[in-house]
Amino acid sequence: MAPIPITIITGFLGSGKTTLILNLIPQLPPSHKLALLKNEFGDVAIDSQLATSSAISGVQELLNGCICCNLVGQLSDALDTLRRDVAPDRIIVETSGSAFPATLAMEVNRLGRESGNYVLDGVVVVIDVENWAGYEDTSFTAKLQARYTDVIVFNKWEEVGERRWDECLDRVGDMGVDVAWVKSKKGWVDRDVVLGIDGGLARELSEEKSLENHREHHEHEHAKDHSSEVEVLSVNLSAPHGGKGSVDLEKLQQFLQSAPKDEIYRIKAVLSASEAPKSSDQELNPTTPKPTGGAATGRGPSKYILNWAFGRWTFTPLLPFAAESSSLLPLSEPTSRSTTEDTKVLRMTIIMARYESMKWKKRIEAGGLMALANGHDDEKSLVVERLL
């Protein structure tokens, strides 16, 4: 049996990696099986649920760590699970915003040599042109992601002027990056640009070079792991007395509108709402999403997925089968779910800049930013924890 090609898609937080992947799916033949291995900060498998809602054949998610460092040992198990249960034609590995692609590529190469089951097709980095000037200055990881890739996809360039675009292109060039690049069309690129590229990085990358560059990465950050570039909060809002409830959408919308882009990089959540919430950009989400669960029948709230990045956000209805699918169980968590999950009204992960988490933890705990609808909160409804 031919080895399964693996494409690694990386990019800084909120650059548009998941959107790029979701836009590839309609371009594939109906019989083509695409599997996704997703690595993310936080403890909620949000992007996996979104991907499952979009008919990806199989999903695994590695949470609460970096796939190129402390979770690298789980990569083999995750790939083998997808190979055994899904038998995909291709696997896409979507990294966390702080992952170092060269180390991950080296590990995929090693697994391919030892098992014969996989082959690295290429590494693709997504760059957010609109916000590049900000995180390129503060994140050494963002620079390394741009340097060690086969293809660069420039995303979110439509909203900036020609000068900003030229500056972004010049700064990437200043890093000695000489690879193919393409502009996306609001997160869409032709599948042939990123799939089946037989990338040079896969052939040229040696273990010695990768380890040397990874040491450079860590030394520059003066820390033992690159997750020190960000801090992560977990927010859980539960209905009292074991019942069901919905989130206060007005307060949630105010929080999303006021979240400062220089302090908060990314917000992801699964939430229950009694009516369809509104996304920030009607062009990204032209029609108000229709409820698919209880809200559609008047029997209670429906589930939605929230994705927020740099001041913009979308809500996507969560299909019932996606919420219940066993393929959403992350490998980094036990497979048994607590019965208290049924009472969760909001499960949110907030990824923010260094030194910001304690301030925002106190603000959220003080109340007013996230609450149950109809004032049904009590002192035990809201739990905020720092994960990183």
XYZ file of C-alpha atoms in Angstrom:
388
model
C 0.000 0.000 0.000
C 1.327 3.443 -0.932
C 2.297 5.732 1.964
C -0.211 8.389 2.996
C 0.927 11.912 2.029
C 1.015 14.376 4.927
C 0.721 18.145 4.524
C 1.726 20.360 7.460
C -0.105 23.703 7.650
C 1.276 26.203 10.120
C 1.032 29.921 10.852
C 0.713 32.268 13.796
C -2.437 32.523 15.900
C -5.458 33.694 13.924
C -3.705 33.698 10.561
C -6.468 31.641 8.918
C -5.178 28.054 8.897
C -8.521 26.397 9.635
C -10.316 28.569 7.070
C -7.764 27.562 4.443
C -8.355 23.880 5.209
C -12.148 24.184 5.175
C -11.947 25.893 1.779
C -9.939 22.981 0.377
C -12.649 20.425 1.142
C -15.181 21.417 -1.593
C -12.373 21.208 -4.175
C -11.653 17.538 -3.479
C -13.352 14.661 -5.321
C -16.353 13.242 -3.425
C -14.565 9.938 -2.872
C -11.384 11.562 -1.528
C -10.856 10.913 2.181
C -9.162 13.795 3.985
C -8.184 13.410 7.640
C -7.162 16.201 10.010
C -4.762 16.112 12.938
C -5.212 19.355 14.877
C -2.913 20.687 17.583
C -4.100 23.615 19.694
C -3.739 25.390 22.987
C -6.562 25.017 25.469
C -8.774 22.142 26.514
C -11.660 22.380 24.030
C -11.629 20.531 20.684
C -13.283 23.457 18.893
C -11.653 23.352 15.475
C -12.109 19.591 15.326
C -15.848 20.060 15.832
C -15.903 22.701 13.096
C -13.981 20.391 10.764
C -16.260 17.440 11.497
C -19.244 19.635 10.664
C -17.591 20.200 7.268
C -17.409 16.533 6.258
C -13.743 15.802 6.875
C -13.469 12.022 7.032
C -11.692 11.846 10.394
C -10.324 14.166 13.054
C -7.922 13.830 15.944
C -6.880 16.693 18.206
C -3.881 17.109 20.497
C -4.650 19.693 23.171
C -2.794 21.608 25.861
C 0.667 21.467 24.379
C 2.838 21.895 21.318
C 2.993 19.119 18.739
C 6.649 19.827 18.011
C 7.725 19.642 21.680
C 5.910 18.077 24.617
C 3.253 16.355 22.474
C 5.579 15.082 19.739
C 5.518 11.593 21.258
C 1.767 11.394 20.633
C 2.104 12.173 16.922
C 2.698 8.541 15.951
C -0.369 7.317 17.884
C -2.570 10.044 16.374
C -1.468 9.292 12.809
C -1.871 5.547 13.323
C -5.401 6.063 14.677
C -6.389 8.020 11.585
C -4.723 5.489 9.283
C -6.468 2.559 10.975
C -9.933 4.061 11.483
C -10.266 6.285 8.417
C -7.797 4.950 5.799
C -7.437 8.492 4.406
C -6.040 9.495 1.029
C -4.265 12.392 2.753
C -3.645 13.708 6.270
C -3.375 17.406 7.034
C -1.571 18.335 10.237
C -2.663 21.773 11.453
C -0.262 23.029 14.103
C -0.793 25.400 17.000
C 0.107 29.027 16.417
C 3.469 28.609 18.148
C 4.666 25.364 16.573
C 8.078 25.127 14.900
C 7.482 23.425 11.518
C 11.007 22.099 10.888
C 11.008 19.909 13.997
C 7.575 18.523 13.142
C 8.637 17.861 9.557
C 11.672 15.969 10.833
C 9.450 13.779 13.037
C 7.058 13.010 10.164
C 10.069 12.062 8.026
C 11.311 9.732 10.775
C 7.928 8.043 11.154
C 7.723 7.639 7.397
C 11.147 6.011 7.164
C 10.515 3.641 10.054
C 6.965 2.544 9.184
C 6.643 3.123 5.466
C 3.095 4.347 6.134
C 3.587 8.082 5.607
C 5.414 10.545 3.392
C 5.769 14.280 3.999
C 4.324 16.118 1.012
C 5.135 19.630 2.129
C 4.943 22.451 4.671
C 2.624 25.423 4.112
C 2.674 28.583 6.228
C -0.224 31.056 6.376
C 0.708 34.689 7.023
C -1.870 37.252 8.173
C -0.851 40.338 6.181
C -3.149 42.657 8.129
C -1.557 41.838 11.480
C 1.918 40.686 10.407
C 3.614 43.906 11.487
C 2.436 43.307 15.048
C 3.224 39.675 15.700
C 6.304 39.562 13.455
C 7.910 42.002 15.894
C 6.888 40.138 19.048
C 7.056 36.488 17.983
C 10.278 34.803 16.960
C 8.177 31.735 16.168
C 6.307 33.663 13.470
C 9.633 34.412 11.796
C 10.749 30.786 11.950
C 7.438 29.618 10.504
C 7.979 31.894 7.516
C 11.580 30.734 7.061
C 11.015 26.969 7.100
C 8.258 26.293 4.594
C 7.674 25.163 1.015
C 4.808 27.552 0.231
C 3.603 30.799 1.809
C -0.093 31.714 1.665
C -0.630 35.424 2.273
C -4.038 35.842 3.907
C -6.175 38.848 4.903
C -4.431 41.167 2.462
C -7.691 42.514 0.993
C -8.285 44.960 3.866
C -4.826 46.606 3.791
C -3.324 49.154 1.447
C -0.636 48.525 -1.126
C 1.996 49.968 1.212
C 1.212 47.485 4.001
C 1.304 44.609 1.524
C 4.677 45.719 0.142
C 6.087 46.062 3.674
C 4.972 42.542 4.571
C 6.489 41.108 1.396
C 9.754 43.012 1.979
C 10.084 41.837 5.582
C 9.554 38.225 4.576
C 12.212 38.717 1.905
C 14.584 40.222 4.475
C 14.545 36.883 6.317
C 16.070 35.170 3.305
C 12.847 33.382 2.389
C 12.915 32.282 -1.257
C 9.908 29.997 -1.756
C 6.724 30.044 -3.793
C 3.925 32.226 -2.457
C 0.313 32.980 -3.302
C -2.374 35.407 -2.200
C -5.540 33.788 -0.901
C -9.007 34.956 -1.864
C -10.459 35.462 1.594
C -8.881 32.226 2.757
C -9.374 30.311 -0.514
C -6.527 28.991 -2.662
C -6.505 26.394 -5.405
C -5.931 22.928 -3.956
C -3.022 22.288 -6.345
C -1.076 25.105 -4.708
C -0.887 23.439 -1.287
C -1.567 19.729 -1.946
C 0.706 17.453 -3.934
C 3.610 19.906 -3.947
C 6.318 17.329 -3.086
C 8.066 20.042 -1.094
C 11.796 20.554 -0.984
C 11.792 21.061 2.775
C 10.824 17.417 3.207
C 13.852 16.292 1.200
C 16.445 18.775 2.432
C 15.711 18.868 6.148
C 18.247 16.943 8.199
C 17.973 16.059 11.845
C 21.117 18.001 12.715
C 19.881 21.153 10.956
C 16.464 20.919 12.537
C 17.799 20.487 16.051
C 20.230 23.356 15.550
C 17.459 25.688 14.426
C 15.194 24.570 17.255
C 17.928 25.375 19.793
C 18.263 28.802 18.172
C 14.540 29.270 18.603
C 14.569 28.439 22.299
C 17.705 30.423 23.073
C 16.218 33.506 21.456
C 13.141 33.234 23.637
C 15.193 32.615 26.812
C 12.772 29.882 27.748
C 12.511 26.118 27.572
C 9.527 26.111 25.256
C 8.012 28.506 22.774
C 4.585 28.419 24.404
C 6.031 31.132 26.654
C 5.128 33.580 23.866
C 1.476 33.333 24.856
C -0.736 32.685 27.875
C -3.989 30.723 27.828
C -7.188 30.969 29.854
C -9.963 28.381 30.014
C -13.469 29.702 30.727
C -16.387 27.426 31.631
C -19.922 28.642 32.225
C -22.406 26.062 33.520
C -26.139 26.007 34.090
C -27.067 25.701 37.773
C -28.635 22.628 39.378
C -27.682 20.308 36.533
C -30.075 21.947 34.090
C -29.682 23.484 30.654
C -29.218 27.135 29.818
C -27.974 29.602 27.232
C -25.324 32.304 27.198
C -26.155 35.999 27.438
C -25.424 36.979 23.836
C -25.506 40.733 24.458
C -22.725 40.548 27.043
C -20.732 38.112 24.930
C -20.963 40.374 21.865
C -19.799 43.356 23.936
C -16.786 41.360 25.124
C -15.900 40.302 21.564
C -16.194 43.887 20.318
C -14.050 45.349 23.102
C -11.275 42.718 23.278
C -8.014 44.554 22.417
C -6.040 42.980 19.570
C -2.678 43.719 21.181
C -3.636 41.793 24.324
C -5.902 39.006 23.055
C -4.854 37.042 19.980
C -7.490 34.319 19.721
C -10.823 33.294 21.245
C -12.469 29.948 20.517
C -15.590 28.565 22.132
C -18.493 26.159 21.972
C -21.646 27.740 23.396
C -25.377 27.274 23.776
C -27.637 30.096 22.597
C -31.407 30.466 22.437
C -31.162 32.457 19.192
C -28.681 32.639 16.319
C -25.736 34.875 17.286
C -24.375 37.429 14.820
C -20.915 37.284 13.291
C -18.876 40.473 12.992
C -18.391 40.464 9.239
C -21.412 39.765 7.065
C -19.079 39.268 4.125
C -17.425 36.367 5.908
C -20.804 35.023 6.955
C -23.383 36.480 4.520
C -26.445 34.973 6.157
C -27.331 34.572 9.780
C -26.622 30.938 10.681
C -29.743 28.890 11.199
C -30.130 26.940 14.410
C -29.817 23.185 14.066
C -30.874 22.004 17.509
C -33.362 23.051 20.138
C -33.549 26.673 19.039
C -34.820 25.565 15.639
C -37.776 23.786 17.194
C -38.377 26.097 20.128
C -37.394 23.367 22.581
C -34.240 24.917 23.947
C -30.836 26.356 23.012
C -28.644 25.246 20.097
C -24.876 24.814 19.986
C -22.593 27.187 18.095
C -18.860 27.417 17.450
C -17.195 30.807 17.995
C -13.959 31.748 16.269
C -12.463 35.190 17.085
C -9.179 36.589 15.778
C -7.908 40.177 15.762
C -11.266 41.845 16.239
C -13.337 39.696 13.864
C -15.427 36.673 14.668
C -17.794 34.117 13.203
C -20.448 31.853 14.685
C -21.078 28.478 13.046
C -23.967 26.163 13.985
C -22.682 22.896 15.399
C -24.364 19.921 13.796
C -25.676 17.374 16.305
C -23.555 14.534 14.928
C -20.416 16.641 15.292
C -21.098 17.361 18.928
C -21.573 13.682 19.668
C -18.884 12.193 17.412
C -16.323 10.049 19.202
C -13.690 11.224 16.718
C -13.639 14.529 18.569
C -12.109 13.033 21.674
C -8.596 14.517 21.951
C -5.786 12.061 22.519
C -4.470 14.169 25.370
C -7.632 13.642 27.442
C -9.303 10.549 28.887
C -11.937 9.027 26.601
C -14.661 9.148 29.248
C -16.714 12.321 29.452
C -18.095 13.656 32.676
C -21.859 13.919 32.899
C -21.382 17.549 33.895
C -20.515 18.326 30.241
C -24.251 18.355 29.485
C -24.685 21.412 31.708
C -21.910 23.447 30.074
C -23.333 26.558 28.459
C -19.951 27.949 27.382
C -16.525 26.353 26.978
C -13.990 28.944 25.858
C -10.252 29.162 25.267
C -8.626 32.610 25.229
C -5.057 32.892 23.902
C -3.362 36.143 24.778
C -0.057 37.970 24.950
C 2.395 37.362 27.757
C 1.635 38.944 31.142
C -2.029 39.545 30.263
C -3.751 36.423 31.619
C -4.027 37.376 35.289
C -5.558 40.758 34.463
C -8.172 39.197 32.206
C -8.834 36.361 34.607
C -9.788 38.903 37.268
C -11.936 40.899 34.830
C -13.894 37.853 33.726
C -14.342 36.589 37.289
C -15.599 40.023 38.335
C -18.642 39.472 36.129
C -20.289 41.425 33.356
C -18.361 39.914 30.449
C -19.835 36.412 30.320
C -23.057 35.315 31.961
C -26.070 33.073 31.642
C -29.130 34.490 29.934
C -31.952 35.769 32.143
C -29.616 36.309 35.096
C -29.538 32.673 36.197
C -25.922 32.832 37.362
C -24.708 31.819 40.775
C -21.245 31.885 42.362
C -20.415 28.437 40.976
C -21.568 29.013 37.392
C -18.350 30.600 36.103
C -14.919 28.974 36.368
C -11.805 30.640 34.928
C -8.459 28.832 34.915
C -5.044 29.644 33.540
C -3.694 26.762 31.426
C -0.409 28.326 30.273
